[in-house]
Amino acid sequence: MTGLIFDDDYLDPDVAYLLGMIVARGTLLDRQPARQIIIEFPYQNLEIELEQGTERPFPINVPQSIELGLSRIRERVLELMDCDVSINKLDNNFHMVMTLTRRTLAWRNILLHLNNKTSFRHMNIPAALSHSSATTDMRMEFIRGYADVAGNVRRANRYRDGRNRVRLDVLNDNWHLPVQLCRLLQDFLDIPVQLITWGHPSLGRGMREHQINIFVKPFARVGFSFEHKQRALLTLIEQDADKPNRYQPCPGRRRLRKAKPFTPDAESE
């Protein structure tokens, strides 16, 4: 497996996958006597919903698929980090916790890629993924890691023309990451982003998460590591078999609309 040395940071597809999960919902804690990397897997992003309002049978045991998927991801991280890795089930999410007793090279490498940021609320996509030496596999694995943690595939995500979509969530206080994800997908992986839905009171959504919307057919190149989410993705792709294959990339900069009156609960952009 090939790797990349970029400003003393090592990157390969496995490291890129881990970084994708951390940027999605990761926190780094540097406490004595140990250091921890905690990745939160929200239940709502692990669940699937193919048919709104119906009890359509699904050929995979979803709780078992979640358990097996987390176990496989744990083994992949364990091979990479060579540290204690535990899975903790909480009320609304699972926590994957990596515990390191020393400031190992792996710990320092991750911090370098994240520009020493320790909370996903402030993290950016690692600069190495934009470097000419980065491979398609590295960039794809970063997006897959992000999607496994913060992506959801549901029939309820469909666009008004009936085409199904995958959504990648970005929590509200990170305004740079949606654009970075869009650029990585479109400019480097040739996967068009259909729409970025911003979470902001002035846009009618309150202080909610930002959403990266991608049609299911183009997203098939990325896919999910969890079997039930991957099967749901393939099912929705089958449903879109007779839909048009027109996928225009997100146009980026648009003409600004007339500003709405300022309201006290609306944060300035």
PDB file of C-alpha atoms in Angstrom:
ATOM      1  CA  MET A   1       0.000   0.000   0.000  1.00  0.00           C
ATOM      2  CA  THR A   2       1.533   3.287  -1.044  1.00  0.00           C
ATOM      3  CA  GLY A   3       1.856   6.240   1.266  1.00  0.00           C
ATOM      4  CA  LEU A   4       2.568   9.929   1.050  1.00  0.00           C
ATOM      5  CA  ILE A   5       5.070  12.062   2.930  1.00  0.00           C
ATOM      6  CA  PHE A   6       3.888  15.669   2.903  1.00  0.00           C
ATOM      7  CA  ASP A   7       5.509  18.171   5.275  1.00  0.00           C
ATOM      8  CA  ASP A   8       6.554  15.243   7.494  1.00  0.00           C
ATOM      9  CA  ASP A   9       2.967  13.916   7.674  1.00  0.00           C
ATOM     10  CA  TYR A  10       2.402  10.294   6.626  1.00  0.00           C
ATOM     11  CA  LEU A  11      -0.784   9.546   4.742  1.00  0.00           C
ATOM     12  CA  ASP A  12      -2.163   6.377   3.172  1.00  0.00           C
ATOM     13  CA  PRO A  13      -5.759   5.141   2.616  1.00  0.00           C
ATOM     14  CA  ASP A  14      -6.058   3.756   6.178  1.00  0.00           C
ATOM     15  CA  VAL A  15      -4.831   6.995   7.755  1.00  0.00           C
ATOM     16  CA  ALA A  16      -7.153   8.956   5.445  1.00  0.00           C
ATOM     17  CA  TYR A  17     -10.134   6.818   6.554  1.00  0.00           C
ATOM     18  CA  LEU A  18      -9.338   7.457  10.224  1.00  0.00           C
ATOM     19  CA  LEU A  19      -8.938  11.180   9.572  1.00  0.00           C
ATOM     20  CA  GLY A  20     -12.325  11.225   7.834  1.00  0.00           C
ATOM     21  CA  MET A  21     -13.984   9.739  10.914  1.00  0.00           C
ATOM     22  CA  ILE A  22     -12.201  12.185  13.234  1.00  0.00           C
ATOM     23  CA  VAL A  23     -13.110  15.247  11.144  1.00  0.00           C
ATOM     24  CA  ALA A  24     -16.740  14.029  11.126  1.00  0.00           C
ATOM     25  CA  ARG A  25     -17.187  13.573  14.899  1.00  0.00           C
ATOM     26  CA  GLY A  26     -13.816  13.211  16.596  1.00  0.00           C
ATOM     27  CA  THR A  27     -12.261  14.700  19.731  1.00  0.00           C
ATOM     28  CA  LEU A  28      -8.640  14.443  20.837  1.00  0.00           C
ATOM     29  CA  LEU A  29      -7.877  14.592  24.564  1.00  0.00           C
ATOM     30  CA  ASP A  30      -4.311  15.009  25.829  1.00  0.00           C
ATOM     31  CA  ARG A  31      -4.516  14.137  29.509  1.00  0.00           C
ATOM     32  CA  GLN A  32      -2.011  12.552  31.800  1.00  0.00           C
ATOM     33  CA  PRO A  33      -1.323   9.702  31.977  1.00  0.00           C
ATOM     34  CA  ALA A  34      -3.018   8.851  28.643  1.00  0.00           C
ATOM     35  CA  ARG A  35      -4.216  10.407  25.431  1.00  0.00           C
ATOM     36  CA  GLN A  36      -7.535   9.565  23.817  1.00  0.00           C
ATOM     37  CA  ILE A  37      -9.186   9.912  20.429  1.00  0.00           C
ATOM     38  CA  ILE A  38     -12.973   9.641  20.762  1.00  0.00           C
ATOM     39  CA  ILE A  39     -15.186   9.230  17.685  1.00  0.00           C
ATOM     40  CA  GLU A  40     -18.948   9.547  18.117  1.00  0.00           C
ATOM     41  CA  PHE A  41     -21.255   7.512  15.881  1.00  0.00           C
ATOM     42  CA  PRO A  42     -24.756   9.073  16.240  1.00  0.00           C
ATOM     43  CA  TYR A  43     -27.604   6.538  16.143  1.00  0.00           C
ATOM     44  CA  GLN A  44     -29.545   8.619  13.603  1.00  0.00           C
ATOM     45  CA  ASN A  45     -26.692   8.299  11.113  1.00  0.00           C
ATOM     46  CA  LEU A  46     -26.489   4.531  11.588  1.00  0.00           C
ATOM     47  CA  GLU A  47     -30.201   3.937  11.107  1.00  0.00           C
ATOM     48  CA  ILE A  48     -31.789   3.540   7.683  1.00  0.00           C
ATOM     49  CA  GLU A  49     -35.245   4.345   6.354  1.00  0.00           C
ATOM     50  CA  LEU A  50     -36.120   3.155   2.880  1.00  0.00           C
ATOM     51  CA  GLU A  51     -39.860   3.709   2.735  1.00  0.00           C
ATOM     52  CA  GLN A  52     -41.360   6.542   4.709  1.00  0.00           C
ATOM     53  CA  GLY A  53     -44.365   5.474   6.749  1.00  0.00           C
ATOM     54  CA  THR A  54     -44.129   1.759   5.967  1.00  0.00           C
ATOM     55  CA  GLU A  55     -42.651  -1.324   7.632  1.00  0.00           C
ATOM     56  CA  ARG A  56     -40.839  -2.619   4.583  1.00  0.00           C
ATOM     57  CA  PRO A  57     -38.772  -5.710   5.471  1.00  0.00           C
ATOM     58  CA  PHE A  58     -35.025  -5.347   5.094  1.00  0.00           C
ATOM     59  CA  PRO A  59     -32.796  -8.343   4.282  1.00  0.00           C
ATOM     60  CA  ILE A  60     -30.147  -7.426   6.877  1.00  0.00           C
ATOM     61  CA  ASN A  61     -30.365  -7.398  10.660  1.00  0.00           C
ATOM     62  CA  VAL A  62     -29.548  -3.719  11.223  1.00  0.00           C
ATOM     63  CA  PRO A  63     -28.400  -3.910  14.881  1.00  0.00           C
ATOM     64  CA  GLN A  64     -26.157  -6.847  13.995  1.00  0.00           C
ATOM     65  CA  SER A  65     -24.800  -4.980  10.967  1.00  0.00           C
ATOM     66  CA  ILE A  66     -23.982  -1.971  13.163  1.00  0.00           C
ATOM     67  CA  GLU A  67     -22.179  -4.197  15.650  1.00  0.00           C
ATOM     68  CA  LEU A  68     -20.223  -6.029  12.939  1.00  0.00           C
ATOM     69  CA  GLY A  69     -19.401  -2.792  11.129  1.00  0.00           C
ATOM     70  CA  LEU A  70     -18.051  -1.158  14.265  1.00  0.00           C
ATOM     71  CA  SER A  71     -16.052  -4.302  15.011  1.00  0.00           C
ATOM     72  CA  ARG A  72     -14.444  -4.221  11.542  1.00  0.00           C
ATOM     73  CA  ILE A  73     -13.646  -0.537  11.865  1.00  0.00           C
ATOM     74  CA  ARG A  74     -12.142  -1.210  15.299  1.00  0.00           C
ATOM     75  CA  GLU A  75      -9.848  -3.877  13.833  1.00  0.00           C
ATOM     76  CA  ARG A  76      -8.774  -1.517  11.066  1.00  0.00           C
ATOM     77  CA  VAL A  77      -7.967   1.235  13.582  1.00  0.00           C
ATOM     78  CA  LEU A  78      -6.227  -1.225  15.909  1.00  0.00           C
ATOM     79  CA  GLU A  79      -3.926  -2.336  13.099  1.00  0.00           C
ATOM     80  CA  LEU A  80      -3.098   1.284  12.338  1.00  0.00           C
ATOM     81  CA  MET A  81      -2.725   2.755  15.828  1.00  0.00           C
ATOM     82  CA  ASP A  82      -1.521  -0.253  17.851  1.00  0.00           C
ATOM     83  CA  CYS A  83      -3.320   1.011  20.955  1.00  0.00           C
ATOM     84  CA  ASP A  84      -6.310   0.087  23.096  1.00  0.00           C
ATOM     85  CA  VAL A  85      -9.536   0.575  21.084  1.00  0.00           C
ATOM     86  CA  SER A  86     -12.926   0.162  22.770  1.00  0.00           C
ATOM     87  CA  ILE A  87     -16.547   0.544  21.593  1.00  0.00           C
ATOM     88  CA  ASN A  88     -18.950   2.017  24.151  1.00  0.00           C
ATOM     89  CA  LYS A  89     -22.718   2.051  23.633  1.00  0.00           C
ATOM     90  CA  LEU A  90     -24.413   5.149  25.072  1.00  0.00           C
ATOM     91  CA  ASP A  91     -27.992   6.427  25.035  1.00  0.00           C
ATOM     92  CA  ASN A  92     -27.874   8.164  21.646  1.00  0.00           C
ATOM     93  CA  ASN A  93     -24.623   7.050  20.078  1.00  0.00           C
ATOM     94  CA  PHE A  94     -21.651   4.734  20.079  1.00  0.00           C
ATOM     95  CA  HIS A  95     -18.217   5.963  21.107  1.00  0.00           C
ATOM     96  CA  MET A  96     -15.061   4.473  19.631  1.00  0.00           C
ATOM     97  CA  VAL A  97     -12.260   5.315  22.059  1.00  0.00           C
ATOM     98  CA  MET A  98      -8.570   4.981  21.213  1.00  0.00           C
ATOM     99  CA  THR A  99      -6.319   5.197  24.285  1.00  0.00           C
ATOM    100  CA  LEU A 100      -2.590   5.848  23.900  1.00  0.00           C
ATOM    101  CA  THR A 101      -0.241   5.807  26.885  1.00  0.00           C
ATOM    102  CA  ARG A 102       2.510   7.668  24.998  1.00  0.00           C
ATOM    103  CA  ARG A 103       2.789  10.520  22.510  1.00  0.00           C
ATOM    104  CA  THR A 104       3.465   8.069  19.701  1.00  0.00           C
ATOM    105  CA  LEU A 105       4.337   8.921  16.111  1.00  0.00           C
ATOM    106  CA  ALA A 106       0.760   8.013  15.134  1.00  0.00           C
ATOM    107  CA  TRP A 107      -0.654  10.534  17.644  1.00  0.00           C
ATOM    108  CA  ARG A 108       1.710  13.272  16.463  1.00  0.00           C
ATOM    109  CA  ASN A 109       0.987  12.484  12.801  1.00  0.00           C
ATOM    110  CA  ILE A 110      -2.754  12.850  13.320  1.00  0.00           C
ATOM    111  CA  LEU A 111      -2.283  16.167  15.130  1.00  0.00           C
ATOM    112  CA  LEU A 112      -0.114  17.441  12.275  1.00  0.00           C
ATOM    113  CA  HIS A 113      -2.747  16.527   9.679  1.00  0.00           C
ATOM    114  CA  LEU A 114      -5.425  18.247  11.778  1.00  0.00           C
ATOM    115  CA  ASN A 115      -3.299  21.371  12.243  1.00  0.00           C
ATOM    116  CA  ASN A 116      -3.326  20.720  16.030  1.00  0.00           C
ATOM    117  CA  LYS A 117      -7.108  21.121  16.250  1.00  0.00           C
ATOM    118  CA  THR A 118      -8.612  18.775  18.834  1.00  0.00           C
ATOM    119  CA  SER A 119     -12.385  19.115  18.238  1.00  0.00           C
ATOM    120  CA  PHE A 120     -14.275  18.201  15.070  1.00  0.00           C
ATOM    121  CA  ARG A 121     -16.225  21.437  15.511  1.00  0.00           C
ATOM    122  CA  HIS A 122     -13.180  23.352  14.288  1.00  0.00           C
ATOM    123  CA  MET A 123     -11.376  20.858  12.038  1.00  0.00           C
ATOM    124  CA  ASN A 124     -10.690  21.226   8.331  1.00  0.00           C
ATOM    125  CA  ILE A 125      -9.926  18.674   5.641  1.00  0.00           C
ATOM    126  CA  PRO A 126      -6.197  17.866   5.885  1.00  0.00           C
ATOM    127  CA  ALA A 127      -4.138  19.897   3.416  1.00  0.00           C
ATOM    128  CA  ALA A 128      -2.303  16.754   2.279  1.00  0.00           C
ATOM    129  CA  LEU A 129      -5.452  15.560   0.493  1.00  0.00           C
ATOM    130  CA  SER A 130      -5.159  18.522  -1.886  1.00  0.00           C
ATOM    131  CA  HIS A 131      -1.512  17.798  -2.624  1.00  0.00           C
ATOM    132  CA  SER A 132      -0.620  16.414  -6.047  1.00  0.00           C
ATOM    133  CA  SER A 133       0.875  13.294  -4.416  1.00  0.00           C
ATOM    134  CA  ALA A 134      -2.427  12.319  -2.793  1.00  0.00           C
ATOM    135  CA  THR A 135      -4.132   9.412  -4.562  1.00  0.00           C
ATOM    136  CA  THR A 136      -7.775   8.885  -5.438  1.00  0.00           C
ATOM    137  CA  ASP A 137      -7.883   6.012  -2.914  1.00  0.00           C
ATOM    138  CA  MET A 138      -6.757   8.330  -0.111  1.00  0.00           C
ATOM    139  CA  ARG A 139      -9.370  10.944  -0.948  1.00  0.00           C
ATOM    140  CA  MET A 140     -12.086   8.309  -1.378  1.00  0.00           C
ATOM    141  CA  GLU A 141     -11.253   6.695   1.968  1.00  0.00           C
ATOM    142  CA  PHE A 142     -11.413  10.060   3.726  1.00  0.00           C
ATOM    143  CA  ILE A 143     -14.934  10.645   2.380  1.00  0.00           C
ATOM    144  CA  ARG A 144     -15.952   7.066   3.257  1.00  0.00           C
ATOM    145  CA  GLY A 145     -14.696   7.508   6.821  1.00  0.00           C
ATOM    146  CA  TYR A 146     -16.643  10.755   7.084  1.00  0.00           C
ATOM    147  CA  ALA A 147     -19.791   9.164   5.618  1.00  0.00           C
ATOM    148  CA  ASP A 148     -19.625   6.120   7.915  1.00  0.00           C
ATOM    149  CA  VAL A 149     -19.831   8.477  10.895  1.00  0.00           C
ATOM    150  CA  ALA A 150     -21.850  11.477   9.703  1.00  0.00           C
ATOM    151  CA  GLY A 151     -23.608  10.316   6.533  1.00  0.00           C
ATOM    152  CA  ASN A 152     -27.138   8.994   6.218  1.00  0.00           C
ATOM    153  CA  VAL A 153     -28.987   7.259   3.404  1.00  0.00           C
ATOM    154  CA  ARG A 154     -32.792   7.450   3.605  1.00  0.00           C
ATOM    155  CA  ARG A 155     -35.722   7.566   1.228  1.00  0.00           C
ATOM    156  CA  ALA A 156     -36.767  10.748   3.066  1.00  0.00           C
ATOM    157  CA  ASN A 157     -33.669  12.485   1.650  1.00  0.00           C
ATOM    158  CA  ARG A 158     -35.026  12.370  -1.913  1.00  0.00           C
ATOM    159  CA  TYR A 159     -35.053  15.496  -4.053  1.00  0.00           C
ATOM    160  CA  ARG A 160     -38.269  17.043  -5.325  1.00  0.00           C
ATOM    161  CA  ASP A 161     -37.842  15.281  -8.691  1.00  0.00           C
ATOM    162  CA  GLY A 162     -37.886  11.907  -6.887  1.00  0.00           C
ATOM    163  CA  ARG A 163     -34.179  11.104  -7.113  1.00  0.00           C
ATOM    164  CA  ASN A 164     -32.648   9.704  -3.939  1.00  0.00           C
ATOM    165  CA  ARG A 165     -29.792  11.376  -2.104  1.00  0.00           C
ATOM    166  CA  VAL A 166     -27.133  10.702   0.514  1.00  0.00           C
ATOM    167  CA  ARG A 167     -26.570  13.415   3.100  1.00  0.00           C
ATOM    168  CA  LEU A 168     -23.352  14.239   4.921  1.00  0.00           C
ATOM    169  CA  ASP A 169     -23.960  16.263   8.082  1.00  0.00           C
ATOM    170  CA  VAL A 170     -21.679  19.039   9.332  1.00  0.00           C
ATOM    171  CA  LEU A 171     -22.534  20.478  12.730  1.00  0.00           C
ATOM    172  CA  ASN A 172     -23.596  24.103  12.592  1.00  0.00           C
ATOM    173  CA  ASP A 173     -20.554  25.849  14.065  1.00  0.00           C
ATOM    174  CA  ASN A 174     -18.176  24.686  11.304  1.00  0.00           C
ATOM    175  CA  TRP A 175     -18.826  26.948   8.300  1.00  0.00           C
ATOM    176  CA  HIS A 176     -15.675  26.121   6.327  1.00  0.00           C
ATOM    177  CA  LEU A 177     -15.978  22.335   6.178  1.00  0.00           C
ATOM    178  CA  PRO A 178     -19.048  22.088   3.861  1.00  0.00           C
ATOM    179  CA  VAL A 179     -17.241  23.995   1.123  1.00  0.00           C
ATOM    180  CA  GLN A 180     -14.083  21.917   1.634  1.00  0.00           C
ATOM    181  CA  LEU A 181     -16.059  18.672   1.379  1.00  0.00           C
ATOM    182  CA  CYS A 182     -17.771  19.947  -1.760  1.00  0.00           C
ATOM    183  CA  ARG A 183     -14.419  20.809  -3.343  1.00  0.00           C
ATOM    184  CA  LEU A 184     -12.886  17.443  -2.441  1.00  0.00           C
ATOM    185  CA  LEU A 185     -15.849  15.587  -3.924  1.00  0.00           C
ATOM    186  CA  GLN A 186     -16.222  17.656  -7.088  1.00  0.00           C
ATOM    187  CA  ASP A 187     -12.718  18.841  -7.974  1.00  0.00           C
ATOM    188  CA  PHE A 188     -10.720  15.791  -6.923  1.00  0.00           C
ATOM    189  CA  LEU A 189     -13.150  12.846  -7.137  1.00  0.00           C
ATOM    190  CA  ASP A 190     -15.505  14.051  -9.893  1.00  0.00           C
ATOM    191  CA  ILE A 191     -18.537  13.345  -7.691  1.00  0.00           C
ATOM    192  CA  PRO A 192     -21.065  16.194  -8.097  1.00  0.00           C
ATOM    193  CA  VAL A 193     -22.607  17.739  -4.995  1.00  0.00           C
ATOM    194  CA  GLN A 194     -26.245  18.486  -5.712  1.00  0.00           C
ATOM    195  CA  LEU A 195     -26.789  21.046  -2.965  1.00  0.00           C
ATOM    196  CA  ILE A 196     -25.382  22.379   0.301  1.00  0.00           C
ATOM    197  CA  THR A 197     -28.208  23.124   2.718  1.00  0.00           C
ATOM    198  CA  TRP A 198     -26.952  25.605   5.274  1.00  0.00           C
ATOM    199  CA  GLY A 199     -28.187  25.605   8.864  1.00  0.00           C
ATOM    200  CA  HIS A 200     -28.919  29.209   9.782  1.00  0.00           C
ATOM    201  CA  PRO A 201     -31.989  31.147  11.042  1.00  0.00           C
ATOM    202  CA  SER A 202     -31.821  33.567   8.092  1.00  0.00           C
ATOM    203  CA  LEU A 203     -32.161  30.582   5.756  1.00  0.00           C
ATOM    204  CA  GLY A 204     -35.217  29.226   7.548  1.00  0.00           C
ATOM    205  CA  ARG A 205     -33.574  26.217   9.222  1.00  0.00           C
ATOM    206  CA  GLY A 206     -32.692  27.547  12.675  1.00  0.00           C
ATOM    207  CA  MET A 207     -29.303  26.666  14.118  1.00  0.00           C
ATOM    208  CA  ARG A 208     -29.230  23.193  12.604  1.00  0.00           C
ATOM    209  CA  GLU A 209     -26.557  21.101  10.932  1.00  0.00           C
ATOM    210  CA  HIS A 210     -25.333  21.891   7.426  1.00  0.00           C
ATOM    211  CA  GLN A 211     -26.139  19.171   4.887  1.00  0.00           C
ATOM    212  CA  ILE A 212     -24.107  18.075   1.858  1.00  0.00           C
ATOM    213  CA  ASN A 213     -26.580  16.481  -0.576  1.00  0.00           C
ATOM    214  CA  ILE A 214     -25.276  13.981  -3.158  1.00  0.00           C
ATOM    215  CA  PHE A 215     -27.407  11.837  -5.467  1.00  0.00           C
ATOM    216  CA  VAL A 216     -27.077   8.118  -4.733  1.00  0.00           C
ATOM    217  CA  LYS A 217     -25.810   7.065  -8.175  1.00  0.00           C
ATOM    218  CA  PRO A 218     -22.654   9.238  -8.103  1.00  0.00           C
ATOM    219  CA  PHE A 219     -22.103   8.399  -4.410  1.00  0.00           C
ATOM    220  CA  ALA A 220     -21.894   4.685  -5.278  1.00  0.00           C
ATOM    221  CA  ARG A 221     -18.194   5.222  -5.999  1.00  0.00           C
ATOM    222  CA  VAL A 222     -17.680   6.006  -2.294  1.00  0.00           C
ATOM    223  CA  GLY A 223     -20.201   3.751  -0.542  1.00  0.00           C
ATOM    224  CA  PHE A 224     -20.334   2.781   3.130  1.00  0.00           C
ATOM    225  CA  SER A 225     -18.407   0.316   5.300  1.00  0.00           C
ATOM    226  CA  PHE A 226     -21.587  -0.706   7.162  1.00  0.00           C
ATOM    227  CA  GLU A 227     -23.355  -3.477   5.260  1.00  0.00           C
ATOM    228  CA  HIS A 228     -26.878  -2.246   6.013  1.00  0.00           C
ATOM    229  CA  LYS A 229     -26.086   1.295   4.840  1.00  0.00           C
ATOM    230  CA  GLN A 230     -24.399  -0.022   1.708  1.00  0.00           C
ATOM    231  CA  ARG A 231     -27.380  -2.296   0.970  1.00  0.00           C
ATOM    232  CA  ALA A 232     -29.751   0.634   1.496  1.00  0.00           C
ATOM    233  CA  LEU A 233     -27.646   2.736  -0.895  1.00  0.00           C
ATOM    234  CA  LEU A 234     -27.816   0.018  -3.584  1.00  0.00           C
ATOM    235  CA  THR A 235     -31.583  -0.353  -3.059  1.00  0.00           C
ATOM    236  CA  LEU A 236     -32.132   3.369  -3.605  1.00  0.00           C
ATOM    237  CA  ILE A 237     -29.891   3.279  -6.680  1.00  0.00           C
ATOM    238  CA  GLU A 238     -32.147   0.519  -8.069  1.00  0.00           C
ATOM    239  CA  GLN A 239     -35.185   2.707  -7.393  1.00  0.00           C
ATOM    240  CA  ASP A 240     -33.535   5.478  -9.425  1.00  0.00           C
ATOM    241  CA  ALA A 241     -32.827   3.207 -12.426  1.00  0.00           C
ATOM    242  CA  ASP A 242     -35.415   5.002 -14.576  1.00  0.00           C
ATOM    243  CA  LYS A 243     -34.471   8.494 -13.358  1.00  0.00           C
ATOM    244  CA  PRO A 244     -32.431  10.891 -15.533  1.00  0.00           C
ATOM    245  CA  ASN A 245     -28.650  10.662 -15.180  1.00  0.00           C
ATOM    246  CA  ARG A 246     -28.138  14.419 -15.249  1.00  0.00           C
ATOM    247  CA  TYR A 247     -25.848  15.405 -12.398  1.00  0.00           C
ATOM    248  CA  GLN A 248     -24.757  19.003 -12.449  1.00  0.00           C
ATOM    249  CA  PRO A 249     -22.052  19.987  -9.956  1.00  0.00           C
ATOM    250  CA  CYS A 250     -22.856  22.526  -7.265  1.00  0.00           C
ATOM    251  CA  PRO A 251     -22.271  25.891  -8.994  1.00  0.00           C
ATOM    252  CA  GLY A 252     -20.439  27.432  -6.064  1.00  0.00           C
ATOM    253  CA  ARG A 253     -20.600  31.216  -5.953  1.00  0.00           C
ATOM    254  CA  ARG A 254     -24.007  32.690  -6.718  1.00  0.00           C
ATOM    255  CA  ARG A 255     -25.439  36.178  -6.829  1.00  0.00           C
ATOM    256  CA  LEU A 256     -26.313  37.276  -3.295  1.00  0.00           C
ATOM    257  CA  ARG A 257     -29.979  37.640  -2.518  1.00  0.00           C
ATOM    258  CA  LYS A 258     -31.328  40.775  -0.895  1.00  0.00           C
ATOM    259  CA  ALA A 259     -30.370  40.647   2.771  1.00  0.00           C
ATOM    260  CA  LYS A 260     -33.120  39.899   5.252  1.00  0.00           C
ATOM    261  CA  PRO A 261     -33.646  42.187   8.253  1.00  0.00           C
ATOM    262  CA  PHE A 262     -31.310  41.328  11.108  1.00  0.00           C
ATOM    263  CA  THR A 263     -32.806  39.295  13.930  1.00  0.00           C
ATOM    264  CA  PRO A 264     -31.107  38.921  17.325  1.00  0.00           C
ATOM    265  CA  ASP A 265     -31.026  35.119  17.135  1.00  0.00           C
ATOM    266  CA  ALA A 266     -29.347  35.058  13.711  1.00  0.00           C
ATOM    267  CA  GLU A 267     -25.608  34.817  13.778  1.00  0.00           C
ATOM    268  CA  SER A 268     -23.668  36.839  11.259  1.00  0.00           C
ATOM    269  CA  GLU A 269     -21.997  34.819   8.536  1.00  0.00           C
TER     270      GLU A 269
END
